[in-house]
Short mmCIF file of C-alpha atoms and ligand atoms in Angstrom, two decimals:
data_model
loop_
_atom_site.label_atom_id
_atom_site.label_comp_id
_atom_site.label_asym_id
_atom_site.label_seq_id
_atom_site.Cartn_x
_atom_site.Cartn_y
_atom_site.Cartn_z
CA MET A 124 74.79 71.17 77.68
CA SER A 125 76.25 74.17 75.92
CA VAL A 126 73.94 77.07 74.96
CA THR A 127 74.25 79.22 71.84
CA LEU A 128 74.50 83.00 71.92
CA ALA A 129 70.92 83.18 70.63
CA GLU A 130 69.73 80.93 73.45
CA ALA A 131 71.61 83.04 76.02
CA LYS A 132 69.93 86.17 74.65
CA ALA A 133 66.55 84.45 74.79
CA ALA A 134 67.21 83.51 78.44
CA ASP A 135 67.87 87.18 79.21
CA ALA A 136 64.68 88.22 77.43
CA ALA A 137 62.71 85.73 79.53
CA ASP A 138 64.43 86.69 82.80
CA SER A 139 61.97 88.34 85.20
CA LEU A 140 64.88 89.73 87.25
CA ARG A 141 66.55 91.43 84.30
CA SER A 142 65.34 94.92 85.20
CA LEU A 143 67.22 94.78 88.52
CA ARG A 144 70.45 95.45 86.65
CA ALA A 145 69.38 99.10 86.43
CA ARG A 146 69.91 99.26 90.19
CA PHE A 147 73.67 99.15 89.54
CA ALA A 148 76.14 101.56 87.96
CA LEU A 149 78.21 99.07 85.99
CA PRO A 150 80.82 100.39 83.55
CA ASP A 151 80.25 99.79 79.83
CA GLY A 152 82.38 97.18 78.13
CA ILE A 153 83.02 95.18 81.29
CA ILE A 154 81.67 91.74 82.13
CA TYR A 155 81.80 91.72 85.90
CA LEU A 156 82.18 88.23 87.33
CA ASP A 157 83.73 89.29 90.62
CA GLY A 158 80.78 90.43 92.71
CA ASN A 159 81.67 87.61 95.09
CA SER A 160 84.78 89.56 96.00
CA LEU A 161 83.75 93.20 95.65
CA GLY A 162 80.17 93.99 94.70
CA PRO A 163 79.71 96.78 92.11
CA LEU A 164 78.35 100.21 92.94
CA PRO A 165 74.57 100.25 93.42
CA ALA A 166 73.23 103.24 91.49
CA ASN A 167 71.53 104.84 94.51
CA VAL A 168 74.62 104.84 96.71
CA THR A 169 76.29 107.90 95.19
CA ALA A 170 73.36 110.24 95.88
CA HIS A 171 72.86 108.79 99.33
CA GLN A 172 76.54 109.21 100.21
CA GLN A 173 76.43 112.74 98.89
CA ALA A 174 73.44 113.56 101.07
CA VAL A 175 75.09 112.06 104.13
CA VAL A 176 78.30 113.98 103.45
CA GLU A 177 76.81 117.31 102.36
CA LYS A 178 73.76 117.49 104.60
CA GLU A 179 74.34 115.30 107.60
CA TRP A 180 78.09 115.88 107.97
CA ALA A 181 78.73 119.30 106.41
CA GLU A 182 75.54 120.97 107.69
CA GLY A 183 74.40 118.80 110.55
CA LEU A 184 77.90 118.42 111.98
CA ILE A 185 77.97 116.67 115.32
CA ARG A 186 74.23 117.16 115.75
CA SER A 187 73.72 114.36 113.21
CA TRP A 188 74.62 111.71 115.78
CA ASN A 189 71.13 112.33 117.14
CA GLU A 190 69.28 114.18 114.40
CA ALA A 191 70.26 111.80 111.57
CA ASP A 192 70.41 108.86 113.99
CA TRP A 193 74.01 108.07 113.15
CA ILE A 194 74.22 106.47 116.56
CA GLY A 195 71.56 103.92 115.62
CA ALA A 196 73.16 102.96 112.29
CA PRO A 197 74.79 99.63 113.35
CA GLN A 198 71.44 98.31 114.59
CA ARG A 199 69.37 99.93 111.81
CA VAL A 200 71.50 98.51 109.01
CA GLY A 201 71.63 95.17 110.84
CA ALA A 202 67.82 95.11 110.98
CA LYS A 203 67.66 95.88 107.25
CA LEU A 204 70.02 93.00 106.52
CA ALA A 205 68.31 90.53 108.87
CA PRO A 206 65.64 89.28 106.40
CA LEU A 207 68.38 88.25 103.95
CA LEU A 208 69.87 86.13 106.72
CA GLY A 209 66.63 84.66 108.01
CA ALA A 210 67.23 86.36 111.37
CA LYS A 211 65.22 88.67 113.61
CA PRO A 212 65.95 92.41 113.24
CA HIS A 213 67.49 92.70 116.70
CA GLU A 214 69.80 89.72 116.16
CA VAL A 215 72.10 91.46 113.68
CA ILE A 216 74.43 94.44 113.96
CA VAL A 217 76.77 95.92 111.38
CA ALA A 218 80.17 96.84 112.77
CA ASP A 219 83.91 96.39 112.42
CA SER A 220 85.38 93.86 109.97
CA THR A 221 84.56 90.18 109.67
CA SER A 222 87.91 89.35 111.29
CA VAL A 223 87.21 91.54 114.33
CA ASN A 224 83.65 90.27 114.69
CA LEU A 225 84.93 86.73 114.52
CA PHE A 226 87.38 87.42 117.31
CA LYS A 227 84.64 88.86 119.48
CA LEU A 228 82.36 85.86 118.93
CA LEU A 229 85.10 83.24 119.25
CA VAL A 230 86.22 84.51 122.63
CA ALA A 231 82.67 85.07 123.85
CA ALA A 232 81.57 81.60 122.73
CA ALA A 233 84.65 79.82 124.07
CA ARG A 234 84.07 81.32 127.51
CA ARG A 235 80.76 79.45 127.72
CA SER A 236 82.56 76.21 128.56
CA GLU A 237 85.67 74.64 130.10
CA ARG A 238 86.41 72.64 126.99
CA LYS A 239 89.83 73.12 125.46
CA THR A 240 89.53 72.83 121.68
CA LEU A 241 88.59 75.22 118.90
CA LEU A 242 87.85 73.22 115.76
CA SER A 243 87.99 74.52 112.20
CA GLU A 244 88.65 73.44 108.65
CA GLY A 245 92.09 73.37 106.98
CA GLY A 246 91.88 75.59 103.92
CA ASN A 247 89.26 77.79 105.57
CA PHE A 248 89.72 81.46 104.64
CA HIS A 249 93.02 82.29 106.30
CA THR A 250 91.78 85.23 108.38
CA ASP A 251 89.42 82.82 110.15
CA LEU A 252 92.25 80.46 111.04
CA HIS A 253 94.56 83.30 112.06
CA ILE A 254 91.92 84.90 114.27
CA ALA A 255 91.11 81.49 115.76
CA SER A 256 94.78 80.87 116.54
CA GLY A 257 94.98 84.26 118.26
CA ALA A 258 91.85 83.53 120.30
CA ALA A 259 93.17 80.06 121.19
CA ASP A 260 96.50 81.50 122.37
CA LEU A 261 94.77 84.12 124.44
CA LEU A 262 92.46 81.63 126.14
CA GLY A 263 94.96 78.78 126.47
CA LEU A 264 93.02 76.55 124.08
CA SER A 265 94.26 74.36 121.29
CA LEU A 266 93.26 74.87 117.69
CA ASP A 267 92.37 71.71 115.80
CA ILE A 268 92.48 72.28 112.04
CA ALA A 269 90.89 69.28 110.36
CA PRO A 270 90.68 68.39 106.67
CA ARG A 271 87.23 69.26 105.33
CA ALA A 272 86.16 65.63 105.05
CA GLU A 273 87.06 65.00 108.70
CA VAL A 274 85.69 68.12 110.38
CA GLU A 275 82.44 66.51 111.46
CA GLN A 276 84.10 63.38 112.83
CA ARG A 277 86.46 65.54 114.88
CA ILE A 278 83.60 67.14 116.85
CA GLY A 279 84.16 65.56 120.23
CA ALA A 280 83.86 65.77 123.99
CA ASP A 281 86.55 68.44 124.14
CA THR A 282 85.26 70.62 121.28
CA ASN A 283 84.39 74.01 122.62
CA VAL A 284 83.73 76.01 119.44
CA LEU A 285 83.34 74.86 115.86
CA LEU A 286 84.19 77.60 113.36
CA LEU A 287 83.16 77.01 109.75
CA THR A 288 82.74 79.07 106.62
CA HIS A 289 79.34 78.16 105.21
CA VAL A 290 80.32 78.60 101.53
CA HIS A 291 83.99 77.97 100.86
CA TYR A 292 85.76 81.03 99.47
CA LYS A 293 87.69 79.06 96.91
CA THR A 294 85.60 76.11 95.76
CA ALA A 295 82.11 77.42 96.74
CA GLU A 296 81.44 74.12 98.57
CA ARG A 297 78.63 74.61 101.06
CA PHE A 298 78.20 72.98 104.45
CA ASP A 299 74.80 71.83 105.69
CA MET A 300 74.28 74.48 108.33
CA ALA A 301 71.26 73.02 110.13
CA ARG A 302 72.64 69.49 110.36
CA ILE A 303 76.14 70.47 111.48
CA THR A 304 74.95 73.08 113.97
CA ALA A 305 72.63 70.51 115.53
CA LYS A 306 75.33 67.85 115.61
CA ALA A 307 77.81 70.20 117.30
CA LYS A 308 75.17 71.31 119.76
CA ARG A 309 74.34 67.71 120.69
CA ALA A 310 78.04 67.22 121.35
CA GLY A 311 78.07 70.31 123.60
CA ALA A 312 79.89 72.66 121.20
CA THR A 313 78.92 76.10 119.90
CA THR A 314 79.13 76.72 116.15
CA ILE A 315 80.14 80.02 114.54
CA TRP A 316 79.37 80.42 110.84
CA ASP A 317 81.29 82.74 108.53
CA LEU A 318 78.69 83.80 105.97
CA SER A 319 80.95 86.02 103.86
CA HIS A 320 80.20 84.05 100.67
CA SER A 321 76.61 83.23 101.63
CA ALA A 322 74.90 86.51 102.56
CA GLY A 323 73.11 87.85 99.50
CA ALA A 324 74.28 84.77 97.58
CA VAL A 325 72.20 81.83 98.80
CA PRO A 326 68.95 81.69 100.76
CA LEU A 327 69.78 81.75 104.47
CA HIS A 328 67.47 80.79 107.32
CA LEU A 329 69.64 81.25 110.39
CA ASN A 330 66.78 80.99 112.87
CA GLU A 331 65.25 77.95 111.21
CA ALA A 332 68.65 76.29 110.93
CA GLY A 333 69.25 76.75 114.64
CA ALA A 334 72.34 78.87 113.96
CA GLU A 335 73.53 80.64 117.09
CA LEU A 336 76.44 82.81 115.96
CA ALA A 337 77.57 84.17 112.60
CA VAL A 338 79.64 86.85 110.93
CA GLY A 339 80.11 87.99 107.34
CA CYS A 340 81.36 90.63 104.91
CA GLY A 341 79.43 93.65 103.72
CA TYR A 342 81.39 94.24 100.52
CA LYS A 343 80.80 91.03 98.55
CA TYR A 344 77.27 90.03 97.49
CA LEU A 345 75.83 92.78 99.71
CA ASN A 346 77.56 95.43 97.57
CA GLY A 347 78.42 97.73 100.48
CA GLY A 348 81.62 99.02 98.87
CA PRO A 349 85.34 98.51 99.47
CA GLY A 350 86.01 97.86 103.14
CA ALA A 351 82.30 98.04 104.01
CA PRO A 352 81.60 97.20 107.65
CA ALA A 353 80.80 93.58 108.38
CA PHE A 354 77.87 91.99 110.21
CA LEU A 355 77.53 89.94 113.35
CA TYR A 356 74.59 87.73 114.28
CA ILE A 357 73.75 86.39 117.71
CA ALA A 358 70.63 84.30 118.24
CA GLU A 359 68.33 85.98 120.73
CA HIS A 360 68.62 83.29 123.43
CA LEU A 361 72.36 84.07 123.81
CA HIS A 362 72.01 87.84 124.08
CA ASP A 363 72.18 88.02 127.85
CA GLU A 364 74.76 85.29 128.24
CA LEU A 365 77.57 86.37 125.93
CA LEU A 366 80.03 89.14 126.58
CA SER A 367 82.34 90.76 124.07
CA PRO A 368 86.04 90.64 124.91
CA LEU A 369 86.34 94.11 123.34
CA ARG A 370 84.75 96.32 125.96
CA GLY A 371 84.47 99.45 123.89
CA TRP A 372 82.32 102.34 124.92
CA MET A 373 79.77 101.75 122.17
CA GLY A 374 78.95 98.41 123.77
CA HIS A 375 78.46 99.99 127.19
CA ALA A 376 75.01 100.26 128.73
CA GLN A 377 75.47 104.04 129.01
CA PRO A 378 78.27 105.21 126.70
CA PHE A 379 77.56 108.84 127.46
CA ALA A 380 77.63 108.46 131.23
CA PHE A 381 81.44 108.29 130.93
CA THR A 382 81.83 106.00 133.92
CA ASP A 383 85.05 104.14 134.78
CA ASP A 384 83.35 100.81 135.28
CA TYR A 385 82.12 98.64 132.40
CA GLN A 386 78.51 97.65 132.15
CA PRO A 387 77.51 95.75 129.03
CA ALA A 388 74.62 97.11 127.01
CA ALA A 389 71.51 94.97 126.78
CA GLY A 390 71.16 92.64 123.83
CA ILE A 391 73.46 92.43 120.85
CA ASP A 392 74.52 96.10 121.31
CA ARG A 393 77.23 94.98 123.74
CA PHE A 394 79.11 93.58 120.74
CA LEU A 395 79.71 97.08 119.40
CA ALA A 396 83.15 98.40 120.24
CA GLY A 397 84.17 101.81 118.89
CA THR A 398 82.56 104.68 116.99
CA PRO A 399 80.58 103.36 114.00
CA PRO A 400 82.00 104.19 110.52
CA ILE A 401 79.06 106.29 109.36
CA LEU A 402 80.03 106.71 105.70
CA GLY A 403 80.60 102.99 105.27
CA LEU A 404 77.36 102.17 107.04
CA ALA A 405 75.49 104.68 104.89
CA ALA A 406 76.79 103.07 101.70
CA LEU A 407 75.78 99.59 102.87
CA GLU A 408 72.39 100.82 104.05
CA ALA A 409 71.60 102.24 100.61
CA ALA A 410 73.17 99.26 98.83
CA LEU A 411 70.74 96.87 100.51
CA ASP A 412 67.92 98.57 98.58
CA ALA A 413 69.11 96.53 95.59
CA PHE A 414 67.44 93.52 97.22
CA GLU A 415 64.11 95.34 97.65
CA GLY A 416 61.11 93.34 96.43
CA VAL A 417 63.03 90.23 95.44
CA THR A 418 63.40 87.08 97.48
CA MET A 419 66.68 85.21 97.89
CA GLU A 420 64.86 82.15 96.53
CA ARG A 421 64.25 83.91 93.19
CA LEU A 422 67.84 85.12 93.05
CA TRP A 423 69.07 81.64 93.87
CA ALA A 424 66.94 80.11 91.10
CA LYS A 425 68.62 82.44 88.60
CA SER A 426 72.04 81.72 90.08
CA ARG A 427 71.43 78.00 89.53
CA ALA A 428 70.42 78.60 85.93
CA MET A 429 73.55 80.71 85.37
CA PHE A 430 75.69 77.98 86.94
CA ASP A 431 74.27 75.40 84.51
CA VAL A 432 74.92 77.67 81.54
CA PHE A 433 78.45 78.43 82.74
CA VAL A 434 79.35 74.79 83.36
CA GLY A 435 77.91 73.66 80.03
CA LEU A 436 79.83 76.31 78.11
CA MET A 437 83.08 75.61 79.95
CA GLU A 438 82.85 71.87 79.35
CA ALA A 439 82.32 72.46 75.66
CA ARG A 440 84.81 75.27 75.13
CA CYS A 441 87.44 75.24 77.92
CA PRO A 442 87.80 71.58 78.93
CA GLU A 443 91.37 72.18 80.15
CA LEU A 444 89.95 74.20 83.08
CA ARG A 445 88.75 71.76 85.75
CA CYS A 446 85.61 72.76 87.65
CA VAL A 447 86.24 72.43 91.41
CA THR A 448 82.77 73.55 92.47
CA PRO A 449 80.26 70.81 93.35
CA ARG A 450 77.40 70.34 90.86
CA GLY A 451 74.74 69.62 93.48
CA GLU A 452 72.80 72.80 94.19
CA GLU A 453 72.60 72.12 97.93
CA GLN A 454 76.34 71.61 98.04
CA ARG A 455 77.46 74.96 96.65
CA GLY A 456 77.20 78.72 96.83
CA SER A 457 76.89 81.32 94.08
CA HIS A 458 80.35 81.32 92.57
CA ILE A 459 82.02 78.84 90.29
CA SER A 460 85.71 77.97 90.32
CA PHE A 461 88.13 76.24 88.01
CA ALA A 462 91.63 74.93 88.60
CA HIS A 463 94.52 75.43 86.19
CA GLU A 464 98.20 75.78 86.95
CA ASN A 465 98.29 79.10 85.08
CA ALA A 466 95.10 80.45 86.62
CA PHE A 467 96.81 83.72 87.57
CA GLU A 468 97.97 84.51 84.04
CA ILE A 469 94.65 83.42 82.53
CA CYS A 470 92.81 85.71 84.94
CA GLN A 471 95.02 88.66 83.97
CA ALA A 472 94.51 87.96 80.28
CA LEU A 473 90.74 87.89 80.87
CA ILE A 474 90.80 91.18 82.76
CA ALA A 475 92.79 92.76 79.91
CA GLN A 476 89.84 91.93 77.67
CA GLY A 477 87.26 93.35 80.06
CA VAL A 478 86.12 90.13 81.70
CA ILE A 479 86.73 90.48 85.42
CA GLY A 480 86.96 87.33 87.51
CA ASP A 481 89.56 86.65 90.16
CA PHE A 482 92.37 84.36 91.13
CA ARG A 483 92.95 82.54 94.39
CA ALA A 484 96.36 81.03 95.04
CA PRO A 485 97.72 78.71 94.03
CA ASP A 486 95.66 77.71 91.01
CA VAL A 487 92.01 78.74 91.15
CA LEU A 488 90.02 81.02 88.85
CA ARG A 489 86.79 82.21 90.47
CA PHE A 490 83.70 83.67 88.85
CA GLY A 491 80.84 85.19 90.82
CA LEU A 492 77.31 84.45 89.64
CA THR A 493 75.37 87.47 90.83
CA PRO A 494 71.75 87.37 89.63
CA LEU A 495 70.95 90.96 90.61
CA TYR A 496 72.90 92.37 87.70
CA LEU A 497 74.43 89.59 85.61
CA GLY A 498 72.82 88.20 82.46
CA PHE A 499 73.12 85.01 80.45
CA GLU A 500 74.53 86.77 77.39
CA GLU A 501 77.35 88.15 79.54
CA ILE A 502 78.17 84.66 80.70
CA TRP A 503 78.21 83.44 77.13
CA ARG A 504 80.48 86.31 76.07
CA GLY A 505 82.74 85.90 79.10
CA VAL A 506 83.30 82.22 78.35
CA ASP A 507 83.78 83.09 74.67
CA VAL A 508 86.64 85.45 75.62
CA LEU A 509 88.11 82.79 77.91
CA ALA A 510 87.91 80.16 75.15
CA GLY A 511 89.80 82.54 72.83
CA ILE A 512 92.50 83.10 75.45
CA MET A 513 92.91 79.35 75.96
CA ALA A 514 92.93 78.56 72.23
CA GLU A 515 95.42 81.28 71.32
CA GLU A 516 97.38 80.96 74.58
CA THR A 517 97.51 84.73 74.92
CA TRP A 518 97.84 84.21 78.69
CA ARG A 519 101.51 83.33 77.99
CA GLU A 520 102.35 86.99 77.30
CA PRO A 521 104.89 88.07 79.97
CA ARG A 522 102.75 91.05 81.05
CA PHE A 523 100.14 88.66 82.41
CA ALA A 524 102.63 87.11 84.84
CA VAL A 525 103.24 90.38 86.70
CA ARG A 526 101.68 90.21 90.16
CA GLY A 527 100.43 93.26 92.04
CA THR A 528 100.22 93.44 95.83
CA VAL A 529 96.59 92.32 95.64
CA THR A 530 96.17 89.22 93.48
C1 PLP B 847 85.31 83.66 104.29
C2 PLP B 847 85.89 85.03 104.50
N1 PLP B 847 85.96 85.53 105.75
C3 PLP B 847 86.47 86.76 105.99
C4 PLP B 847 86.94 87.54 104.95
C5 PLP B 847 87.58 88.88 105.20
O1 PLP B 847 87.10 89.51 106.28
P1 PLP B 847 87.46 91.01 106.69
O2 PLP B 847 86.16 91.75 106.68
O3 PLP B 847 88.02 90.92 108.05
O4 PLP B 847 88.46 91.54 105.70
C6 PLP B 847 86.85 87.07 103.65
C7 PLP B 847 87.32 87.92 102.53
O5 PLP B 847 87.37 87.57 101.40
C8 PLP B 847 86.33 85.79 103.42
O6 PLP B 847 86.27 85.30 102.19
#
């Protein structure tokens, strides 16, 4: 059902989360529907960064590794993130990129068994498949890339590791984490979840779901800023068993003993590799304050309401764009995607009018539904702009076909 502008405004007026928008420094005149790709700047980050730069770095200099506890930042920020993941504080660290964390976990997990197959989904985010192929080559394993509908059937006696992205980056389809993890475990395989489109987007209960290993981005729904460090989760019972293939000094039991031999640190700390990126960690640490005092369940309830409004408006006003995101709330994440052969040009035409979504090749337009700062009126206005572009075919202007390096 399609809502009117007045109804969208009324929904904003009734929204108990509306005040959270003030926690973000969003530019005027922009409708930001791309927080699933790069979260906007949380308002408190600038002052925090400034303090870290001007006090801790400029004045504290190298003393800040101890005095400002820079050295503890990967664990401290991990512990701050843990409640959003449904994990224990010491089960999460923030370090490296998602790709690098994935490599560390894939190799560590695969070394638990003699089995020869890494299993993943065709159409998974490409870095996951590329990293998996590198890990498979290194370990002499084969990589089985199954169509989504067949992934579960392909879990077999030779499956060593199952690597899945919980919420699909393109369609927002969501796997049933608890059921699949349990099924893989019964079959003797370890599952690694990529939570890049799940963390800060949907309620996560990693411990309850029996999840053992996971990674995810810090710059999407967690709003940690461009290139923010990623996170890595290892369930407590695997802490002593797993070893990182990247034996960096930060994962050593005594990094400052400067010994030639390698001794893994206790717990998840052994999955650290090099010097932590303090400025990036500081931004993410402050950014997580945006989630203060609000549960993921409340955010998810608003996301669902925004999804319904979005779908209803699109069906009424842009029927030529085909929704590729499942309707069932258990089957999807917090973005909504539409297919159209000119999705790239349409996306550019939208951005030119201040409505920022994104495009994923070859034909998908994605819109992030981010309840922390997005309102119902913005959704109404965003779809209104899109309907105008479709009706007038302004996307056909040649300037909208020009592709930058990042699309
Ligand atoms: C599912 C998924 N995994 C990983 C990444 C990227 O990870 P990295 O932090 O290595 O750039 C993305 C980026 O969009 C993603 O969507």
